[in-house]
mmCIF file of C-alpha atoms in Angstrom:
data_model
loop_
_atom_site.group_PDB
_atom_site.id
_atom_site.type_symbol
_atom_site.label_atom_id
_atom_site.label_comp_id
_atom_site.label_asym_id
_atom_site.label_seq_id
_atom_site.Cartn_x
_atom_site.Cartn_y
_atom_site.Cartn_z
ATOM 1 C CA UNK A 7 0.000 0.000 0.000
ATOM 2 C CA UNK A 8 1.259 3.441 -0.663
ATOM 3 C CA UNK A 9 0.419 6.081 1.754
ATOM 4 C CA UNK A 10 -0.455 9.499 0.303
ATOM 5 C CA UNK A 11 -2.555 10.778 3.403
ATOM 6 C CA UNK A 12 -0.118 12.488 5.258
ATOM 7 C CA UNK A 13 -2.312 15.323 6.685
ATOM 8 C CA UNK A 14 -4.948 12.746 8.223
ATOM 9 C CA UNK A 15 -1.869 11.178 9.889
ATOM 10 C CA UNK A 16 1.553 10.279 9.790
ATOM 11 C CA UNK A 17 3.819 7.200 10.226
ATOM 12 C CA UNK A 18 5.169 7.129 13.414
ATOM 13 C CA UNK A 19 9.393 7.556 13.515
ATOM 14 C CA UNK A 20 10.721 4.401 14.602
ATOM 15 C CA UNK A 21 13.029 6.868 16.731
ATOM 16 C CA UNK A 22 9.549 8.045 18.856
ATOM 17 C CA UNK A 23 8.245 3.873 18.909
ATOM 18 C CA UNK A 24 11.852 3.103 20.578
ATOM 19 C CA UNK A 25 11.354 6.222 22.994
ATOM 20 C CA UNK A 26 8.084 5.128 24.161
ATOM 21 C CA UNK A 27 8.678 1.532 24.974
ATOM 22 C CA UNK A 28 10.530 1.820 28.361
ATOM 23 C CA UNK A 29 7.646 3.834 29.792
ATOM 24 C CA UNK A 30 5.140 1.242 28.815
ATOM 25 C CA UNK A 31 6.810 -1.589 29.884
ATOM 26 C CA UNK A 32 8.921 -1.045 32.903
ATOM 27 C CA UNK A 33 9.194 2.874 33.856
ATOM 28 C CA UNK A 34 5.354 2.864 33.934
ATOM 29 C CA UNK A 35 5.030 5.292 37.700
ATOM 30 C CA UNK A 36 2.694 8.119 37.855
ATOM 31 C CA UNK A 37 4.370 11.182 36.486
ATOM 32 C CA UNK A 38 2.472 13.248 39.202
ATOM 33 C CA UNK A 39 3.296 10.919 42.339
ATOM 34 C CA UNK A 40 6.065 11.831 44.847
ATOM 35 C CA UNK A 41 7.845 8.939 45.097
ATOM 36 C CA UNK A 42 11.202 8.686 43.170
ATOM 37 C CA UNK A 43 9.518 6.313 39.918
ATOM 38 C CA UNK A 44 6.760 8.964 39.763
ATOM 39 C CA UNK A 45 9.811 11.820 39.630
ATOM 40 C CA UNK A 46 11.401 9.968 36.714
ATOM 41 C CA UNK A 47 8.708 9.564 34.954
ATOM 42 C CA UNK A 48 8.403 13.303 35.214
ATOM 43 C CA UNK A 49 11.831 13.941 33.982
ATOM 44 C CA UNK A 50 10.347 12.273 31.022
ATOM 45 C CA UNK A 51 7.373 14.648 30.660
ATOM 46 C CA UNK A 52 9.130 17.925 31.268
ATOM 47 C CA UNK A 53 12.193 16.602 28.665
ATOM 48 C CA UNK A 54 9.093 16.212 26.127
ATOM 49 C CA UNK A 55 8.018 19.326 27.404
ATOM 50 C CA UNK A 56 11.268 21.373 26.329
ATOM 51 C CA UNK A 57 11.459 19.655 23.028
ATOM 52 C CA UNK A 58 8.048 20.192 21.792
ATOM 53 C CA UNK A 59 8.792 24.257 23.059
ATOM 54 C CA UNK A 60 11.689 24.818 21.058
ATOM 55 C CA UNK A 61 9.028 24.660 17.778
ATOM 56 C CA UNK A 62 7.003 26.896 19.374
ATOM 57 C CA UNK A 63 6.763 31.028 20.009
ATOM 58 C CA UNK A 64 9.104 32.389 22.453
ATOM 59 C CA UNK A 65 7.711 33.530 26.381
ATOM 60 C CA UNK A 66 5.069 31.379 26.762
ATOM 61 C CA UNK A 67 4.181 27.953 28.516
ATOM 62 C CA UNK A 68 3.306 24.100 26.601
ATOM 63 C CA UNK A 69 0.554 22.123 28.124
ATOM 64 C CA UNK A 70 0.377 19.034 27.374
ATOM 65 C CA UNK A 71 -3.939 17.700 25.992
ATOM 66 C CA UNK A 72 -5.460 14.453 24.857
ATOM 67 C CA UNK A 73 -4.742 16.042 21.185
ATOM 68 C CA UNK A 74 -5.630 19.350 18.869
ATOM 69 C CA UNK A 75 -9.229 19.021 19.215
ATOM 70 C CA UNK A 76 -9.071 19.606 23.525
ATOM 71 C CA UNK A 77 -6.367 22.297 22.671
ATOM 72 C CA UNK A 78 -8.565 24.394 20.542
ATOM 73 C CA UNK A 79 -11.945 23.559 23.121
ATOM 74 C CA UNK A 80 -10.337 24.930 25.867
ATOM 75 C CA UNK A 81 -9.058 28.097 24.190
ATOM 76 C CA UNK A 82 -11.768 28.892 22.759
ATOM 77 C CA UNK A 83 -14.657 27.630 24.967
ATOM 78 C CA UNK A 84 -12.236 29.257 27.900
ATOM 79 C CA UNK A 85 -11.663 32.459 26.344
ATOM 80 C CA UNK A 86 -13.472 35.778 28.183
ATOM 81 C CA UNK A 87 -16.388 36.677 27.267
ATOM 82 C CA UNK A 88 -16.961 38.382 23.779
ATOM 83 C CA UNK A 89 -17.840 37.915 19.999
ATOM 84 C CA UNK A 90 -15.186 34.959 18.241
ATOM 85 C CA UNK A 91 -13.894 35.397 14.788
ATOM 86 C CA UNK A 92 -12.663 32.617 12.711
ATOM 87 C CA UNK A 93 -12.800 31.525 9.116
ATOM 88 C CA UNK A 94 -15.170 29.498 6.460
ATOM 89 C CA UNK A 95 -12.468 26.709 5.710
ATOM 90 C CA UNK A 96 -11.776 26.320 9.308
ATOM 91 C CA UNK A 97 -11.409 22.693 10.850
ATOM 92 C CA UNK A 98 -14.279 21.202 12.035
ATOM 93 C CA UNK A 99 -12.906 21.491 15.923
ATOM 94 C CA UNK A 100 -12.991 24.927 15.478
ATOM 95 C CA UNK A 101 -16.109 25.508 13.571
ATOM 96 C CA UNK A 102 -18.116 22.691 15.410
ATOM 97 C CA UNK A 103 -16.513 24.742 18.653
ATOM 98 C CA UNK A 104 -17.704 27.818 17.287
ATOM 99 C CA UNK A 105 -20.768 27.786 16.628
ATOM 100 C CA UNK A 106 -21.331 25.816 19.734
ATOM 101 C CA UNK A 107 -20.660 28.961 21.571
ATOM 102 C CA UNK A 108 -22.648 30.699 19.499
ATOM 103 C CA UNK A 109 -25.528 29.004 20.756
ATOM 104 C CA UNK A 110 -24.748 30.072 24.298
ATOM 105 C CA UNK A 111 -25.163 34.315 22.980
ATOM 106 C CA UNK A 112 -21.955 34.565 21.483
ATOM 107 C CA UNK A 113 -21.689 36.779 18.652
ATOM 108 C CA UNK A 114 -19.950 34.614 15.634
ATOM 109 C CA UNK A 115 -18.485 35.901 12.339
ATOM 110 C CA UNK A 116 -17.499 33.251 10.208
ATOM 111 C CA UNK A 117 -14.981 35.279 7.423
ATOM 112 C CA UNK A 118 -15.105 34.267 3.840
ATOM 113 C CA UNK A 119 -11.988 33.269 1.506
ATOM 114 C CA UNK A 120 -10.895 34.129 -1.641
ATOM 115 C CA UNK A 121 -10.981 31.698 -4.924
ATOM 116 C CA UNK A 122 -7.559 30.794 -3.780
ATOM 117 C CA UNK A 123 -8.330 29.851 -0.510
ATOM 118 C CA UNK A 124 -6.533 32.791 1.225
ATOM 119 C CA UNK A 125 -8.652 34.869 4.393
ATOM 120 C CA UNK A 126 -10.557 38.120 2.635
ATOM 121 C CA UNK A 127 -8.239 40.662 4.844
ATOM 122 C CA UNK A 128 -10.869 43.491 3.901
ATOM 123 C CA UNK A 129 -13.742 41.770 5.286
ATOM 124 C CA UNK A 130 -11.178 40.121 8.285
ATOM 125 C CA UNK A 131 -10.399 44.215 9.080
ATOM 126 C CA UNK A 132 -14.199 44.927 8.773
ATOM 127 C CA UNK A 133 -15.139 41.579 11.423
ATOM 128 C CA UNK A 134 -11.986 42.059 13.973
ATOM 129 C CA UNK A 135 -12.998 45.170 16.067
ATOM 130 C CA UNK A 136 -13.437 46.016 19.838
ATOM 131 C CA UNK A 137 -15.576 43.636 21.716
ATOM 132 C CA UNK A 138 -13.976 40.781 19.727
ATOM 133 C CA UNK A 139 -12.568 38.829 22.358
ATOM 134 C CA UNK A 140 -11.137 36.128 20.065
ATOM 135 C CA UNK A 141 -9.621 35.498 16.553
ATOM 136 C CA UNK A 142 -9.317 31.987 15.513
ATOM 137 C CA UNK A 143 -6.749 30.362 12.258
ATOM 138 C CA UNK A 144 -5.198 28.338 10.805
ATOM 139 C CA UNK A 145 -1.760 28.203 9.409
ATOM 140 C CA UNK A 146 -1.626 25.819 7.317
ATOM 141 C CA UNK A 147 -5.193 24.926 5.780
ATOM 142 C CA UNK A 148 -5.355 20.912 6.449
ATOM 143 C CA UNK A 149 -7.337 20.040 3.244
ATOM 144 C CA UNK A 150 -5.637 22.380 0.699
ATOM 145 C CA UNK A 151 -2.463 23.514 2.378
ATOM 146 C CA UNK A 152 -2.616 27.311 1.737
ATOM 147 C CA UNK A 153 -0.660 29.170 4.470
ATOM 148 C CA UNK A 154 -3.243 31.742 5.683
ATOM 149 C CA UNK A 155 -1.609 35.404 6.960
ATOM 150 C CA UNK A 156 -1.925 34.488 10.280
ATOM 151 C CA UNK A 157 0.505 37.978 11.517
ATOM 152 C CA UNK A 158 -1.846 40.129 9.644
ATOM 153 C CA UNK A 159 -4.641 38.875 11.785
ATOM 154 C CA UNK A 160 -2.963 38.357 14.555
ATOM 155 C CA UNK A 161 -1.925 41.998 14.373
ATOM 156 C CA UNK A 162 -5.987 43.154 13.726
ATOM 157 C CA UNK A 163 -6.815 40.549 16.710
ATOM 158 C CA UNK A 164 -4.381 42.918 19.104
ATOM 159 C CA UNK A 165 -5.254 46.499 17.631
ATOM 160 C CA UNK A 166 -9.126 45.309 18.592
ATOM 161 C CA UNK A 167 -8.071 44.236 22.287
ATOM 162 C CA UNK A 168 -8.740 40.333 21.256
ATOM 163 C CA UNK A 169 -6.988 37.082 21.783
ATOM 164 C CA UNK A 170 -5.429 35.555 18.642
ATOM 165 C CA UNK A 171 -5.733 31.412 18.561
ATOM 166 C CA UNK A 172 -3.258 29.499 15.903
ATOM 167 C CA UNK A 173 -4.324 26.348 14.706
ATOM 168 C CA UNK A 174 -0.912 24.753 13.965
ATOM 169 C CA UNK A 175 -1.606 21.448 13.679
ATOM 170 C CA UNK A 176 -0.741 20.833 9.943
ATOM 171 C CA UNK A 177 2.221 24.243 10.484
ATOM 172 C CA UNK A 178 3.894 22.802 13.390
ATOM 173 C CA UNK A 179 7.400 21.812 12.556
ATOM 174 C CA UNK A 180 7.731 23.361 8.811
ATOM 175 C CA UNK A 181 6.001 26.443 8.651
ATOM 176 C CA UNK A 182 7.674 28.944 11.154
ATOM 177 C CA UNK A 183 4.484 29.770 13.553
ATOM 178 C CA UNK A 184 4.346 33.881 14.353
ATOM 179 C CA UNK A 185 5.898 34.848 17.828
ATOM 180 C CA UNK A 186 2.193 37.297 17.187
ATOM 181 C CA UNK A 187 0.121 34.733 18.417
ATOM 182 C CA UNK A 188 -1.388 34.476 21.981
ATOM 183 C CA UNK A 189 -2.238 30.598 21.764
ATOM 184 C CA UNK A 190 -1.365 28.051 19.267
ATOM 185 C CA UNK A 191 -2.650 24.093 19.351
ATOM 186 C CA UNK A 192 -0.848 21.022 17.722
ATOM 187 C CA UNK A 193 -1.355 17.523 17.299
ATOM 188 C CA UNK A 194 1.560 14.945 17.838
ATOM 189 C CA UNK A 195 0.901 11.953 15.303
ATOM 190 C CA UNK A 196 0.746 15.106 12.543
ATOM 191 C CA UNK A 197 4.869 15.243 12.972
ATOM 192 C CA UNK A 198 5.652 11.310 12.924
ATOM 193 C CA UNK A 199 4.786 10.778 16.846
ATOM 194 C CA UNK A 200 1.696 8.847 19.075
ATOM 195 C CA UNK A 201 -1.830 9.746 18.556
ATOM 196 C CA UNK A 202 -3.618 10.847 21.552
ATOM 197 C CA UNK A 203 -1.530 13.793 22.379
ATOM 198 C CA UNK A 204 -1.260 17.406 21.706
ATOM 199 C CA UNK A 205 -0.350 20.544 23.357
ATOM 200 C CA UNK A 206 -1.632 23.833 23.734
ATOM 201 C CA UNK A 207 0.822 26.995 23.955
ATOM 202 C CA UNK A 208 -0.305 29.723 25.625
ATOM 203 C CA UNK A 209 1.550 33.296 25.909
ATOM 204 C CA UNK A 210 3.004 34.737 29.415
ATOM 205 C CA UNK A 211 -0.248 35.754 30.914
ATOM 206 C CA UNK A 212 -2.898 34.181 28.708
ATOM 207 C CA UNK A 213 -4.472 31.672 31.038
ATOM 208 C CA UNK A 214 -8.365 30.509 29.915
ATOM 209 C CA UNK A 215 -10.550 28.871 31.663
ATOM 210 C CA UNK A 216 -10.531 25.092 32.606
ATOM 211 C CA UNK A 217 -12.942 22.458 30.412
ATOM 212 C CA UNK A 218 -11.611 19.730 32.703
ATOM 213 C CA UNK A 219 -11.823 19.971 36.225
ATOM 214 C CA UNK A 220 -10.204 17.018 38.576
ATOM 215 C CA UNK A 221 -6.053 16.736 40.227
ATOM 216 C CA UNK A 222 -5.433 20.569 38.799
ATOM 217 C CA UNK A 223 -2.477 18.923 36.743
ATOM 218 C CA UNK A 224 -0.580 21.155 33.584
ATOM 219 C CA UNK A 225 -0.600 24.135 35.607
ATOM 220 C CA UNK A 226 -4.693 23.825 36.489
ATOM 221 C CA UNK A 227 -5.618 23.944 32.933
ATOM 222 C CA UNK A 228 -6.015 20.280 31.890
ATOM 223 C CA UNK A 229 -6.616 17.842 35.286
ATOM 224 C CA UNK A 230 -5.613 14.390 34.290
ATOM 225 C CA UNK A 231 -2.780 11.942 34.515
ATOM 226 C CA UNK A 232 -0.148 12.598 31.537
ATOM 227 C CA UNK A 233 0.925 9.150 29.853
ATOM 228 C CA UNK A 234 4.768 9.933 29.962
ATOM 229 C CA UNK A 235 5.112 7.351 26.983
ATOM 230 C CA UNK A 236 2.801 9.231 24.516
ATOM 231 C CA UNK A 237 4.618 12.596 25.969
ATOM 232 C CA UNK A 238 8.347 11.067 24.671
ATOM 233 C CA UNK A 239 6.963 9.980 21.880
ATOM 234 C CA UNK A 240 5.731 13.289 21.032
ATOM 235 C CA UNK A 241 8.682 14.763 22.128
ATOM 236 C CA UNK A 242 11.336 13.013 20.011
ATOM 237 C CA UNK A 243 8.959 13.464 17.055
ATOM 238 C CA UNK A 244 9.289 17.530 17.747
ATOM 239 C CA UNK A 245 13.084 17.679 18.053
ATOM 240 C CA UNK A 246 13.253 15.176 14.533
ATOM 241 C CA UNK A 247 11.365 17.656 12.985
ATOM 242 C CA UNK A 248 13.562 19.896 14.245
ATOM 243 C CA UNK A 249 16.941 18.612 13.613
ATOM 244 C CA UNK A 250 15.864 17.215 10.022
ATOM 245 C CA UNK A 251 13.902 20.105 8.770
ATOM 246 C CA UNK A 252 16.011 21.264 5.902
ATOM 247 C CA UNK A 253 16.173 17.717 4.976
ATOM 248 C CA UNK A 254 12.340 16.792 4.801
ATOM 249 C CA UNK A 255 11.873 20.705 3.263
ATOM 250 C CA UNK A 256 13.914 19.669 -0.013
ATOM 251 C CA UNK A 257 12.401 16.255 0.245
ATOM 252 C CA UNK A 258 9.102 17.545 0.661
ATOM 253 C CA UNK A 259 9.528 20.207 -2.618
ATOM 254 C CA UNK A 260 11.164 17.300 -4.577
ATOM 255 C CA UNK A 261 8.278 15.360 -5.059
ATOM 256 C CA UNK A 262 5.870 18.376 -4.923
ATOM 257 C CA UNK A 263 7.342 19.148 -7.936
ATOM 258 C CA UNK A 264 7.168 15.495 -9.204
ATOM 259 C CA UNK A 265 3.741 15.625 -8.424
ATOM 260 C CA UNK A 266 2.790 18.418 -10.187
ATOM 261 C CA UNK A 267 4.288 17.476 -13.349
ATOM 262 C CA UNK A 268 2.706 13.758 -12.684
ATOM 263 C CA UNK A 269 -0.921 15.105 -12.350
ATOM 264 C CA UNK A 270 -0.225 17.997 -14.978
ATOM 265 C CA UNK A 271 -3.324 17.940 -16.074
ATOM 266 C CA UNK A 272 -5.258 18.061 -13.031
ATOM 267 C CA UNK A 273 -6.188 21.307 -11.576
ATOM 268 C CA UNK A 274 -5.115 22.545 -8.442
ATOM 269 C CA UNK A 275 -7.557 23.733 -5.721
ATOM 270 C CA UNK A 276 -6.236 26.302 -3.583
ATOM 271 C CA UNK A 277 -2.927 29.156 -4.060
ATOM 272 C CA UNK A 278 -0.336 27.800 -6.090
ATOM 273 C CA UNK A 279 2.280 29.651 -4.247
ATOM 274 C CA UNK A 280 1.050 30.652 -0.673
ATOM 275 C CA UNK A 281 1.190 27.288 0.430
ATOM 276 C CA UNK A 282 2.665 24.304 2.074
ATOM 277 C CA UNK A 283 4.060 22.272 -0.504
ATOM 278 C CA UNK A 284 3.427 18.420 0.964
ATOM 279 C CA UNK A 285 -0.277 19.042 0.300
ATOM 280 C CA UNK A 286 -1.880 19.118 -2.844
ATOM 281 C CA UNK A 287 -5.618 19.080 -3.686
ATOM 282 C CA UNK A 288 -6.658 18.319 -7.287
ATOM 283 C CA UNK A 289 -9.849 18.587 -9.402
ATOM 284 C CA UNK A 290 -10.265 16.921 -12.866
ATOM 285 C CA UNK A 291 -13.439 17.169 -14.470
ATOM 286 C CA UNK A 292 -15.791 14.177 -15.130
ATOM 287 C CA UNK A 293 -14.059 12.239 -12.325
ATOM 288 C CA UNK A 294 -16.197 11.146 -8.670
ATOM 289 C CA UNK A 295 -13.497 10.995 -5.946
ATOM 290 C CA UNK A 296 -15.193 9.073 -4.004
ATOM 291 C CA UNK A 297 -15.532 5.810 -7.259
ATOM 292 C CA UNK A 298 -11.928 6.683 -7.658
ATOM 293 C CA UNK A 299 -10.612 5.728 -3.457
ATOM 294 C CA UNK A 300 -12.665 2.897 -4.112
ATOM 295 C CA UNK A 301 -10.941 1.894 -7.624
ATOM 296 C CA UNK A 302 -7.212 2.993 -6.174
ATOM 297 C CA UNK A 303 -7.346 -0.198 -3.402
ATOM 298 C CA UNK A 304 -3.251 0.126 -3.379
ATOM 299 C CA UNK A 305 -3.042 4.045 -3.258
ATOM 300 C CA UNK A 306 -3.829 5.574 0.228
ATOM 301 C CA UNK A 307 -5.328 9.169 -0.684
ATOM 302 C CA UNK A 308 -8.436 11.362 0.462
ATOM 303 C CA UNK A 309 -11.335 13.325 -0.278
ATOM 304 C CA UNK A 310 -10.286 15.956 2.426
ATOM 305 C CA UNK A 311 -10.491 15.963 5.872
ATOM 306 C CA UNK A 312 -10.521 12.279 7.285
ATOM 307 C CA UNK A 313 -13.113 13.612 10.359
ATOM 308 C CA UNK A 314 -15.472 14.672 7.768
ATOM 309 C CA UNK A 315 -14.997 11.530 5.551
ATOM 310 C CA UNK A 316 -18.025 9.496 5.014
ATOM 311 C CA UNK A 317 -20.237 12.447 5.642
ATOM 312 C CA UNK A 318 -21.386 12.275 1.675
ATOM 313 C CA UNK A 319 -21.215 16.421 1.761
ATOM 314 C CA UNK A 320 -18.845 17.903 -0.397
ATOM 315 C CA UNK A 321 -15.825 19.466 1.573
ATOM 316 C CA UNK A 322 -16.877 23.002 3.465
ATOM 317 C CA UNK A 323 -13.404 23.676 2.208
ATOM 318 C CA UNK A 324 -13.698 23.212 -1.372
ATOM 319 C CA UNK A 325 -17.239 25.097 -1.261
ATOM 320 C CA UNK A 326 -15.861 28.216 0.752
ATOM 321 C CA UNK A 327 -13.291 28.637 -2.374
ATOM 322 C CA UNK A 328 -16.610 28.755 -4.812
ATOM 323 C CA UNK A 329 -16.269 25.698 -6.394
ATOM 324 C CA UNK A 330 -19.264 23.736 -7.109
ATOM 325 C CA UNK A 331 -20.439 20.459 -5.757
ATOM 326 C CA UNK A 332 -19.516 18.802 -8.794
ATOM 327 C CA UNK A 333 -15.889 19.814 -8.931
ATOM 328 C CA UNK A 334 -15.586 19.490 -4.983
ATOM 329 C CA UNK A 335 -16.797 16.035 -5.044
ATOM 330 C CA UNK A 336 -14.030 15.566 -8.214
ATOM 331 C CA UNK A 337 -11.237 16.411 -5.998
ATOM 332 C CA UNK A 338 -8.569 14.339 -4.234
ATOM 333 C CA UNK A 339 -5.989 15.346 -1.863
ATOM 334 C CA UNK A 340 -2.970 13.497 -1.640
ATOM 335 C CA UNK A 341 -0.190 14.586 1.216
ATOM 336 C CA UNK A 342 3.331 13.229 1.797
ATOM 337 C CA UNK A 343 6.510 13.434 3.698
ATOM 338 C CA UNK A 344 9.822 12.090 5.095
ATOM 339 C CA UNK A 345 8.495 8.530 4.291
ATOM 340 C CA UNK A 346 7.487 9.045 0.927
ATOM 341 C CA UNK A 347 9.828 7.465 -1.974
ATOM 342 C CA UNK A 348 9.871 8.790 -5.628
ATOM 343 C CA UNK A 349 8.971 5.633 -6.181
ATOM 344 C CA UNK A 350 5.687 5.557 -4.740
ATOM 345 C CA UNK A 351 4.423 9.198 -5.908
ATOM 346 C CA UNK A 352 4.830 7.840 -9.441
ATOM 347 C CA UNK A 353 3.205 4.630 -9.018
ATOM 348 C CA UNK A 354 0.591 6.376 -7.225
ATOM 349 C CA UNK A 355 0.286 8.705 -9.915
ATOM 350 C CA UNK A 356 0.056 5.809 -12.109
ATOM 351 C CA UNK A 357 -2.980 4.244 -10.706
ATOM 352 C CA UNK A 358 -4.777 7.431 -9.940
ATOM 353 C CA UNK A 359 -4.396 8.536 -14.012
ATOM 354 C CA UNK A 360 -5.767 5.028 -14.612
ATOM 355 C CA UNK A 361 -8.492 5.067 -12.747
ATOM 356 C CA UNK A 362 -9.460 8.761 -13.770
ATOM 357 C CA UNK A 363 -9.134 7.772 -17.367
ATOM 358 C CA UNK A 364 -11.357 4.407 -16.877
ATOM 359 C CA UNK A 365 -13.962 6.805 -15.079
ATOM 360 C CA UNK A 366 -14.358 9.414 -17.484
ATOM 361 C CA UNK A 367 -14.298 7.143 -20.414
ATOM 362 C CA UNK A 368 -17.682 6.916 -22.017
#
């Protein structure tokens, strides 16, 4: 099987598998008892702790959640009172979030995009005023990989008195994330570590209120015992990403340029430029993406976001950008990495042209 569905997840790095081990098998104390195990053990955390930091901005503190989803919950469910901001091609735990609040009185502007999948700044000045208390976005867009201008709204966010949120889950670890922002969530198994762990960074000051009450563990925010395996895991994934990041950046753009000429003619959704290059979302007219996942059995690709998959909707993504149900449903994303061979892009490539062509013929 060849796995193009990098921004769903990632393979884990057999250097995070060989990390985690010990504290499953034999180091397995509480990281929050007293006892010399359970201080070990938290060694282990607060080493994760640092790693996963040095990716993130400057004067601020990590804590450690169940995963990107809780991150986002609790900053935005826990931000002060006040209207929220956020945009149409938004992941679902932030619009599902969102409008949740919204049914409690908050006031809710959802901003639109433009055909290329970049945040209307006009209508974003327009939206972002006083008695905003929170701007939520994403860096990189996780179904088309456009790199929104988070600074510039971070920036509007602050000259309106208002809390900017960063949704780095698909950023974290090649897209620099803005020392601008007040709170930024990320996901482990997106960088090669564990699922079921994520962090939210918060800036000096910036403290929101709870969603979990219980022990008062990561500084009060998040009550709950910390698995210190899924934490080193998640840790050595952050400083690989670190350490190898020119590497997997020319790796990344080597077959992103493959790709492009592979699926030439293909259209892609989304900037051509303003973007994160291991992402690419293509259209070809004629073609059902959903016949053509279920023709590709040895290709490993999406429709979009894999928590909206199954849904039978055409992407929220693909419609914010204007295109019509038609060509949303004839788009397929395909995302790769450090993993990915040359090799597999063009047999992938292979058996997706196939397909398409058997499709479309009449």
């Amino acid at each position: 099987m060849i796995y193009l569905d990098y921004q769903a997840t990632t393979p884990l790095a057999p250097e995070a598998f060989e990390a985690m081990v010990p504290l499953l098998r034999d180091q397995f104390a509480n990281p929050h008892s007293a006892h010399r195990l359970g201080r070990a053990a938290a060694a282990q955390v607060e080493l994760a702790r640092d790693e996963v930091s040095k990716l993130l901005p400057s004067g601020g503190r990590t804590l450690f959640t169940s995963g990107a989803t809780e991150a986002l919950n609790i900053a935005i469910q826990g931000a002060p009172a006040g209207g929220i901001v956020t945009i149409a091609t938004e992941h679902a735990a932030v619009l599902d979030t969102v409008e949740a609040m919204g049914r409690t009185g908050r006031a809710v502007t959802i901003l639109p995009v433009e055909a290329d999948g970049l945040v209307d700044l006009e209508a974003a000045r327009k939206a972002i005023v006083p008695g905003v208390s929170i701007v939520v976005a994403m860096l990189v867009n996780n179904e088309i990989g456009v790199i929104q201008p988070v600074e510039a709204l971070a920036a509007l966010a602050h000259e309106a008195g208002a809390l900017f949120l960063c949704d780095a889950v698909q950023g974290y670890g090649r897209v620099p994330i803005p020392q601008q922002c007040d709170m930024v969530a990320i996901s482990a198994h997106k960088i090669h570590g564990p699922k079921g762990i994520g962090a939210l960074w918060l800036r000096d000051g910036v403290k929101p209120a709870p969603l979990i009450h219980g022990g008062g563990q990561e500084g009060g925010l998040r009550s709950g015992t910390l698995s210190p395996a899924l934490c080193a895991g998640f840790g050595v994934a952050a400083r690989l990403m670190r350490e190898r990041a020119e590497t997997d950046r020319a790796h990344v753009e080597s077959l992103a340029a493959m790709a492009r000429t592979l699926f030439a003619d293909w259209t892609l959704n989304g900037s051509g430029t303003v973007r994160y290059p291991g992402n690419l979302n293509l259209r070809r007219e004629g073609i059902d993406g959903a016949r053509l996942l279920s023709h590709c059995r040895t290709v490993a690709f999406s429709l979009g976001s894999a928590c909206a998959s199954g849904s039978g909707r055409p992407s929220h993504v693909l419609r914010a950008l204007g295109l019509t149900d038609g060509q949303a449903r004839g788009s397929v994303r395909i995302g790769f990495g450090r993993y990915t061979d040359r090799q597999d892009m063009e047999r992938a490539a292979e058996a997706l042209q196939e397909a398409a062509a058997a499709q479309a013929a009449p």
